[in-house]
Amino acid sequence: MPNSEANTVVRTDLASVHGGVDIVLENVTKLYQGQSAPAVEDFSMRIEPGELVMFVGPSGCGKTTTMKMVNRIIEPTSGAIRINGDDVMSLDGNELRRHIGYVIQQIGLFPHFTIAENIGMVPRLLGWSKSKVAARVEELLETVQLDPGVFANRYPRQLSGGQQQRVGVARALAADPPVMLMDEPFGATDPITRERLQAEFLRLQADIGKTIIFVTHDFEEAIRMGDRIAVLSERSRIEQFDTPARILASPANEYVRSFIGEGAALKRLALIPTSDASLSLGDPAAPETTIDEKSSLREALDVLILTGAARVNVTRDGTVIGSIDQASVSATLRLPATAQRRDQEV
Ligand code: ADP
Ligand code: MG
């Protein structure tokens, strides 16, 4: 269909997709020039539309290299990568990157641009009108919980690290890309800010349903954030690729087990809502100790331990629907991981 766009290299369908799309990597290898061994070797994976996949592994194992081949900041030596069925090698690199949100630890805001100018950059490149860009910037600042009246005209150095990181996320979301690549995005922030950014981002993702690759070296972060986790070793070798619950319940090998570290049972409890446990009758003798059914079993166990109560009442919308004790917490933990929440969500 020849038209005026015929010589603008390639138009990608990604421009018109805003929910998630699938990402397929097939036998992808990267051998950096002058190196004897590849940084990534024969990497294959399929990521479902709207899925948040965590790459977790030690420094130098190839996480960043693998991720950067998806938006072609790094060119693969061999293999194929398809987004929404399009071979990324057939697309123009700059055009491709305008439809893939990218967030990195160093944030990379332009210091001489205001926050609004930073966030509006890709939409401007895509030729949006001034008023449409301005409206989008305002909407995104609100999305990441920064007051536009306060922050739009500031410069990056006038923001805290956590605030800058929120701007980084807003900028990546600006053109509503179907795919997001996030490389240790919250790694430079203090633990409390980090937890808040993680929680905020999960709430956001529940609405936007992007297809996301999220790199971290922190297994706790992987468990907290991921629909599925790929545990990687040297040369980006996939040691296990599964839901957090199933990896915690049955690590594939010693390498994965060592990555999980101590406390696998407690980590699993944090993933299971109290409503998954079989409840006994409510306990009229313990009217003060209650927990909402949406709270995790780990929180339920906390209450049991801290109060010393034999059982804790479980509430739904404030009404007691039953009670739970330690035996019931343990019994739920021993159920096959397939019964657990993360699996139902995927
Ligand atoms: P990670 O993100 O897991 O820390 P990287 O993908 O950055 O790992 O690096 C994987 C391997 O590739 C490392 O051994 C690293 O030293 C090497 N590497 C990364 N970038 C380059 C490059 N531009 N040239 C040569 N080697 C590189
Ligand atoms: Mg890296």
Short mmCIF file of C-alpha atoms and ligand atoms in Angstrom, two decimals:
data_model
loop_
_atom_site.label_atom_id
_atom_site.label_comp_id
_atom_site.label_asym_id
_atom_site.label_seq_id
_atom_site.Cartn_x
_atom_site.Cartn_y
_atom_site.Cartn_z
CA MET A 1 0.00 0.00 0.00
CA PRO A 2 2.25 2.81 -1.17
CA ASN A 3 1.68 6.16 0.48
CA SER A 4 3.65 9.08 1.84
CA GLU A 5 4.93 6.94 4.69
CA ALA A 6 6.50 4.43 2.33
CA ASN A 7 10.02 5.74 2.77
CA THR A 8 9.92 6.41 6.50
CA VAL A 9 11.57 2.96 6.86
CA VAL A 10 9.09 1.11 9.01
CA ARG A 11 5.88 1.82 10.75
CA THR A 12 5.31 -0.53 13.64
CA ASP A 13 1.97 -1.71 14.91
CA LEU A 14 3.32 -1.02 18.40
CA ALA A 15 2.26 2.59 17.89
CA SER A 16 -1.37 1.61 18.14
CA VAL A 17 -1.16 -0.89 20.99
CA HIS A 18 -1.28 0.39 24.56
CA GLY A 19 -2.08 -2.66 26.68
CA GLY A 20 0.40 -5.50 26.74
CA VAL A 21 1.88 -7.41 23.83
CA ASP A 22 3.90 -10.62 23.84
CA ILE A 23 7.71 -10.65 23.69
CA VAL A 24 9.49 -13.69 22.30
CA LEU A 25 13.24 -14.23 22.44
CA GLU A 26 14.58 -17.16 20.42
CA ASN A 27 18.11 -18.50 20.79
CA VAL A 28 19.47 -15.01 21.43
CA THR A 29 23.24 -14.72 21.81
CA LYS A 30 25.44 -11.69 22.39
CA LEU A 31 29.19 -11.88 21.95
CA TYR A 32 30.79 -8.51 22.67
CA GLN A 33 33.65 -7.61 20.39
CA GLY A 34 37.02 -8.72 21.74
CA GLN A 35 35.46 -11.15 24.26
CA SER A 36 36.10 -14.88 24.05
CA ALA A 37 32.84 -15.92 25.75
CA PRO A 38 29.35 -14.61 25.05
CA ALA A 39 27.66 -12.37 27.65
CA VAL A 40 24.33 -13.99 26.73
CA GLU A 41 24.16 -17.45 25.22
CA ASP A 42 21.21 -19.08 23.47
CA PHE A 43 18.53 -17.30 25.51
CA SER A 44 14.93 -18.29 24.75
CA MET A 45 11.80 -17.05 26.51
CA ARG A 46 8.19 -16.16 25.84
CA ILE A 47 6.64 -13.36 27.88
CA GLU A 48 2.84 -13.11 27.82
CA PRO A 49 0.94 -9.88 27.14
CA GLY A 50 0.56 -7.87 30.34
CA GLU A 51 3.03 -9.98 32.25
CA LEU A 52 5.64 -8.54 34.63
CA VAL A 53 8.70 -10.77 34.35
CA MET A 54 11.63 -10.32 36.70
CA PHE A 55 15.19 -11.16 35.63
CA VAL A 56 17.14 -11.86 38.80
CA GLY A 57 20.77 -12.90 39.01
CA PRO A 58 24.18 -11.78 40.27
CA SER A 59 26.06 -8.81 38.87
CA GLY A 60 27.63 -9.56 35.50
CA CYS A 61 25.40 -12.53 34.63
CA GLY A 62 23.99 -10.79 31.56
CA LYS A 63 20.67 -9.30 32.72
CA THR A 64 21.23 -5.83 31.28
CA THR A 65 22.65 -7.16 28.02
CA THR A 66 19.62 -9.43 27.56
CA MET A 67 17.20 -6.58 28.26
CA LYS A 68 18.95 -4.03 26.04
CA MET A 69 18.68 -6.33 23.04
CA VAL A 70 14.88 -6.07 23.24
CA ASN A 71 14.94 -2.34 22.40
CA ARG A 72 18.14 -2.74 20.40
CA ILE A 73 20.34 -0.47 22.45
CA ILE A 74 22.53 -3.55 22.01
CA GLU A 75 22.34 -5.57 18.79
CA PRO A 76 22.14 -9.36 19.19
CA THR A 77 24.92 -11.40 17.58
CA SER A 78 22.41 -14.08 16.63
CA GLY A 79 18.88 -15.20 17.37
CA ALA A 80 15.51 -13.51 16.99
CA ILE A 81 13.39 -11.18 19.12
CA ARG A 82 9.74 -10.54 18.30
CA ILE A 83 7.41 -8.05 19.94
CA ASN A 84 3.75 -8.50 19.10
CA GLY A 85 4.92 -10.73 16.26
CA ASP A 86 7.24 -8.06 14.76
CA ASP A 87 10.90 -8.99 14.40
CA VAL A 88 12.66 -6.09 16.15
CA MET A 89 15.56 -6.35 13.68
CA SER A 90 13.19 -5.36 10.88
CA LEU A 91 12.16 -2.16 12.66
CA ASP A 92 13.91 1.17 12.78
CA GLY A 93 15.73 1.32 16.12
CA ASN A 94 14.67 4.86 17.06
CA GLU A 95 11.07 4.21 16.10
CA LEU A 96 11.14 0.98 18.12
CA ARG A 97 12.47 2.75 21.22
CA ARG A 98 9.72 5.37 21.12
CA HIS A 99 7.25 2.56 21.76
CA ILE A 100 9.16 0.88 24.55
CA GLY A 101 9.31 2.59 27.93
CA TYR A 102 12.75 2.41 29.49
CA VAL A 103 13.62 3.08 33.13
CA ILE A 104 17.11 2.74 34.55
CA GLN A 105 18.72 3.12 37.95
CA GLN A 106 20.67 6.24 36.95
CA ILE A 107 17.32 7.72 35.89
CA GLY A 108 18.92 9.74 33.09
CA LEU A 109 16.77 12.86 33.36
CA PHE A 110 18.08 15.77 31.34
CA PRO A 111 19.43 18.24 33.92
CA HIS A 112 18.69 21.38 31.87
CA PHE A 113 15.11 20.34 31.07
CA THR A 114 12.29 20.90 33.54
CA ILE A 115 10.39 17.91 34.88
CA ALA A 116 7.55 18.65 32.44
CA GLU A 117 9.98 18.87 29.51
CA ASN A 118 11.63 15.62 30.53
CA ILE A 119 8.32 13.75 30.71
CA GLY A 120 7.00 15.27 27.48
CA MET A 121 10.04 14.43 25.41
CA VAL A 122 8.89 11.31 23.56
CA PRO A 123 5.36 12.63 22.91
CA ARG A 124 6.97 15.76 21.39
CA LEU A 125 9.17 13.56 19.19
CA LEU A 126 6.03 11.71 18.13
CA GLY A 127 4.55 15.03 17.03
CA TRP A 128 1.80 15.46 19.62
CA SER A 129 0.32 18.94 19.90
CA LYS A 130 1.52 21.23 22.70
CA SER A 131 -1.77 21.03 24.55
CA LYS A 132 -1.95 17.24 24.30
CA VAL A 133 1.61 16.94 25.65
CA ALA A 134 0.82 19.33 28.52
CA ALA A 135 -2.31 17.40 29.48
CA ARG A 136 -0.42 14.10 29.38
CA VAL A 137 2.41 15.48 31.53
CA GLU A 138 -0.05 16.67 34.14
CA GLU A 139 -1.89 13.35 34.14
CA LEU A 140 1.36 11.41 34.54
CA LEU A 141 2.66 13.57 37.38
CA GLU A 142 -0.56 12.83 39.21
CA THR A 143 -0.22 9.13 38.39
CA VAL A 144 3.19 8.99 40.06
CA GLN A 145 1.94 11.11 42.97
CA LEU A 146 3.80 14.33 42.31
CA ASP A 147 1.74 17.51 42.42
CA PRO A 148 2.01 19.10 38.93
CA GLY A 149 1.65 22.59 40.43
CA VAL A 150 4.73 21.97 42.56
CA PHE A 151 6.95 19.86 40.32
CA ALA A 152 6.24 20.54 36.61
CA ASN A 153 8.57 23.52 36.34
CA ARG A 154 11.33 22.35 38.64
CA TYR A 155 14.63 20.94 37.45
CA PRO A 156 15.76 17.38 38.28
CA ARG A 157 18.36 18.50 40.85
CA GLN A 158 15.56 20.11 42.87
CA LEU A 159 13.97 16.69 43.51
CA SER A 160 14.89 13.88 45.93
CA GLY A 161 16.13 10.58 44.55
CA GLY A 162 12.74 8.93 45.03
CA GLN A 163 10.95 11.83 43.32
CA GLN A 164 13.37 11.70 40.38
CA GLN A 165 12.76 7.98 40.07
CA ARG A 166 8.99 8.65 39.89
CA VAL A 167 9.67 11.14 37.10
CA GLY A 168 11.71 8.44 35.35
CA VAL A 169 8.70 6.12 35.48
CA ALA A 170 6.36 8.87 34.29
CA ARG A 171 8.66 9.66 31.37
CA ALA A 172 8.80 6.00 30.34
CA LEU A 173 4.99 5.85 30.39
CA ALA A 174 4.52 9.13 28.51
CA ALA A 175 3.59 7.75 25.09
CA ASP A 176 1.67 4.85 26.67
CA PRO A 177 4.02 2.17 25.29
CA PRO A 178 2.88 -1.47 25.38
CA VAL A 179 6.30 -2.62 26.61
CA MET A 180 8.41 -1.39 29.54
CA LEU A 181 12.01 -2.33 30.25
CA MET A 182 13.13 -1.53 33.78
CA ASP A 183 16.78 -2.04 34.77
CA GLU A 184 17.17 -1.96 38.56
CA PRO A 185 14.93 1.14 38.51
CA PHE A 186 14.61 1.53 42.27
CA GLY A 187 18.08 0.25 43.14
CA ALA A 188 19.59 3.57 44.16
CA THR A 189 16.89 4.58 46.67
CA ASP A 190 16.83 3.90 50.41
CA PRO A 191 14.88 0.82 51.61
CA ILE A 192 11.76 2.72 52.69
CA THR A 193 11.49 4.80 49.51
CA ARG A 194 12.16 1.66 47.54
CA GLU A 195 9.28 -0.23 49.14
CA ARG A 196 6.97 2.68 48.45
CA LEU A 197 8.05 2.92 44.81
CA GLN A 198 7.54 -0.84 44.42
CA ALA A 199 4.05 -0.71 45.92
CA GLU A 200 3.10 2.35 43.84
CA PHE A 201 4.35 0.71 40.70
CA LEU A 202 2.41 -2.51 41.36
CA ARG A 203 -0.79 -0.50 41.86
CA LEU A 204 -0.10 1.33 38.61
CA GLN A 205 0.62 -1.88 36.70
CA ALA A 206 -2.68 -3.37 37.91
CA ASP A 207 -4.37 -0.61 35.87
CA ILE A 208 -2.11 -0.32 32.84
CA GLY A 209 -1.21 -3.99 32.25
CA LYS A 210 2.03 -3.35 30.36
CA THR A 211 4.32 -6.18 29.31
CA ILE A 212 7.35 -5.60 31.50
CA ILE A 213 10.85 -6.95 31.85
CA PHE A 214 12.22 -5.83 35.21
CA VAL A 215 15.85 -6.50 36.10
CA THR A 216 17.03 -6.79 39.70
CA HIS A 217 19.75 -8.50 41.70
CA ASP A 218 17.45 -8.53 44.75
CA PHE A 219 15.45 -11.72 45.13
CA GLU A 220 13.04 -10.12 47.63
CA GLU A 221 12.18 -7.49 45.04
CA ALA A 222 11.68 -10.23 42.43
CA ILE A 223 9.21 -12.05 44.70
CA ARG A 224 7.36 -8.90 45.55
CA MET A 225 6.97 -7.59 42.02
CA GLY A 226 6.98 -10.49 39.59
CA ASP A 227 4.19 -12.45 37.94
CA ARG A 228 7.04 -14.75 36.98
CA ILE A 229 10.73 -14.74 37.84
CA ALA A 230 13.63 -15.89 35.67
CA VAL A 231 16.55 -16.84 37.91
CA LEU A 232 19.65 -16.32 35.78
CA SER A 233 23.24 -17.47 36.10
CA GLU A 234 26.36 -16.71 34.06
CA ARG A 235 25.71 -15.91 30.36
CA SER A 236 22.06 -15.30 31.19
CA ARG A 237 21.40 -19.01 31.53
CA ILE A 238 17.84 -19.59 32.80
CA GLU A 239 18.06 -21.76 35.90
CA GLN A 240 14.32 -21.51 36.60
CA PHE A 241 11.44 -19.53 35.11
CA ASP A 242 8.24 -19.73 37.11
CA THR A 243 5.91 -17.93 39.50
CA PRO A 244 7.34 -16.68 42.81
CA ALA A 245 5.22 -19.20 44.74
CA ARG A 246 6.41 -22.17 42.72
CA ILE A 247 10.07 -21.11 42.80
CA LEU A 248 9.90 -20.74 46.58
CA ALA A 249 8.04 -24.04 47.01
CA SER A 250 10.27 -26.05 44.68
CA PRO A 251 13.57 -24.48 43.64
CA ALA A 252 14.86 -26.24 40.51
CA ASN A 253 18.40 -26.74 41.77
CA GLU A 254 21.05 -25.78 44.31
CA TYR A 255 21.79 -22.50 42.49
CA VAL A 256 18.19 -21.34 42.81
CA ARG A 257 18.02 -22.54 46.40
CA SER A 258 21.08 -20.47 47.29
CA PHE A 259 19.52 -17.47 45.62
CA ILE A 260 16.35 -17.78 47.68
CA GLY A 261 18.46 -17.85 50.82
CA GLU A 262 17.04 -18.28 54.29
CA GLY A 263 13.41 -17.99 55.23
CA ALA A 264 11.69 -19.48 52.17
CA ALA A 265 8.62 -20.39 54.23
CA LEU A 266 8.14 -16.84 55.50
CA LYS A 267 8.63 -15.45 51.99
CA ARG A 268 5.94 -17.78 50.71
CA LEU A 269 3.55 -16.81 53.51
CA ALA A 270 3.87 -13.19 52.43
CA LEU A 271 2.43 -14.18 49.02
CA ILE A 272 -0.66 -15.98 50.33
CA PRO A 273 -3.77 -14.04 51.41
CA THR A 274 -5.40 -15.09 54.66
CA SER A 275 -8.56 -15.84 52.68
CA ASP A 276 -6.77 -18.89 51.20
CA ALA A 277 -6.58 -20.57 54.62
CA SER A 278 -9.39 -22.73 55.89
CA LEU A 279 -10.97 -20.78 58.73
CA SER A 280 -12.49 -22.01 61.96
CA LEU A 281 -15.47 -20.32 63.63
CA GLY A 282 -14.93 -16.76 64.80
CA ASP A 283 -13.53 -16.45 68.30
CA PRO A 284 -15.81 -14.38 70.53
CA ALA A 285 -13.15 -14.56 73.26
CA ALA A 286 -10.74 -12.54 71.13
CA PRO A 287 -12.74 -9.61 69.80
CA GLU A 288 -9.74 -7.27 69.65
CA THR A 289 -7.39 -9.37 67.55
CA THR A 290 -8.62 -9.23 63.99
CA ILE A 291 -7.05 -9.26 60.57
CA ASP A 292 -8.59 -8.51 57.17
CA GLU A 293 -8.88 -11.54 54.87
CA LYS A 294 -6.81 -9.72 52.22
CA SER A 295 -3.80 -9.50 54.54
CA SER A 296 -1.10 -12.08 53.96
CA LEU A 297 -0.64 -15.16 56.11
CA ARG A 298 2.68 -13.66 57.14
CA GLU A 299 0.81 -10.71 58.65
CA ALA A 300 -1.64 -13.12 60.29
CA LEU A 301 1.29 -15.01 61.80
CA ASP A 302 2.77 -11.72 63.02
CA VAL A 303 -0.46 -10.97 64.89
CA LEU A 304 -0.57 -14.47 66.38
CA ILE A 305 3.01 -14.18 67.60
CA LEU A 306 2.88 -10.57 68.80
CA THR A 307 -0.41 -10.91 70.70
CA GLY A 308 0.21 -14.43 71.94
CA ALA A 309 -3.41 -15.19 71.05
CA ALA A 310 -4.27 -18.80 70.16
CA ARG A 311 -6.42 -17.60 67.27
CA VAL A 312 -7.15 -14.37 65.45
CA ASN A 313 -10.47 -13.31 63.97
CA VAL A 314 -10.55 -12.81 60.21
CA THR A 315 -12.72 -10.03 58.82
CA ARG A 316 -14.25 -9.18 55.46
CA ASP A 317 -15.33 -5.55 55.12
CA GLY A 318 -15.09 -5.28 58.89
CA THR A 319 -17.30 -8.29 59.67
CA VAL A 320 -15.82 -11.36 61.34
CA ILE A 321 -16.05 -14.33 58.96
CA GLY A 322 -14.01 -16.85 60.98
CA SER A 323 -10.73 -17.25 62.76
CA ILE A 324 -7.27 -18.60 62.08
CA ASP A 325 -4.59 -20.29 64.20
CA GLN A 326 -0.97 -21.33 63.65
CA ALA A 327 -1.92 -24.87 62.61
CA SER A 328 -4.12 -23.52 59.84
CA VAL A 329 -1.30 -21.19 58.67
CA SER A 330 1.09 -24.17 58.45
CA ALA A 331 -1.49 -26.33 56.68
CA THR A 332 -2.05 -23.66 54.02
CA LEU A 333 1.69 -23.38 53.44
CA ARG A 334 1.83 -27.11 52.69
CA LEU A 335 -0.83 -26.88 49.97
CA PRO A 336 0.59 -27.17 46.45
CA ALA A 337 1.78 -23.78 45.24
CA THR A 338 -0.60 -24.00 42.27
CA ALA A 339 -3.43 -23.11 44.63
CA GLN A 340 -1.81 -19.81 45.46
CA ARG A 341 -2.67 -16.31 44.51
CA ARG A 342 0.15 -15.38 42.16
CA ASP A 343 -0.74 -18.33 39.93
CA GLN A 344 -4.36 -17.35 39.73
CA GLU A 345 -3.44 -13.82 38.72
CA VAL A 346 -1.20 -14.77 35.80
P1 ADP B 1 24.34 -7.63 34.57
O1 ADP B 1 23.38 -6.61 34.07
O2 ADP B 1 23.71 -8.94 34.90
O3 ADP B 1 25.18 -7.12 35.70
P2 ADP B 1 25.70 -7.22 32.03
O4 ADP B 1 24.72 -7.63 30.98
O5 ADP B 1 25.91 -5.78 32.25
O6 ADP B 1 25.36 -7.98 33.38
O7 ADP B 1 27.10 -7.85 31.65
C1 ADP B 1 27.27 -9.22 31.28
C2 ADP B 1 28.72 -9.49 30.92
O8 ADP B 1 29.05 -8.77 29.73
C3 ADP B 1 29.70 -9.03 31.97
O9 ADP B 1 30.76 -9.96 32.02
C4 ADP B 1 30.19 -7.69 31.45
O10 ADP B 1 31.49 -7.42 31.89
C5 ADP B 1 30.15 -7.91 29.95
N1 ADP B 1 29.89 -6.66 29.21
C6 ADP B 1 28.86 -5.79 29.40
N2 ADP B 1 28.90 -4.77 28.52
C7 ADP B 1 30.01 -4.99 27.76
C8 ADP B 1 30.62 -4.29 26.67
N3 ADP B 1 30.08 -3.16 26.18
N4 ADP B 1 31.75 -4.82 26.13
C9 ADP B 1 32.27 -5.95 26.60
N5 ADP B 1 31.76 -6.67 27.62
C10 ADP B 1 30.63 -6.20 28.20
MG MG B 2 22.96 -4.70 34.84
#
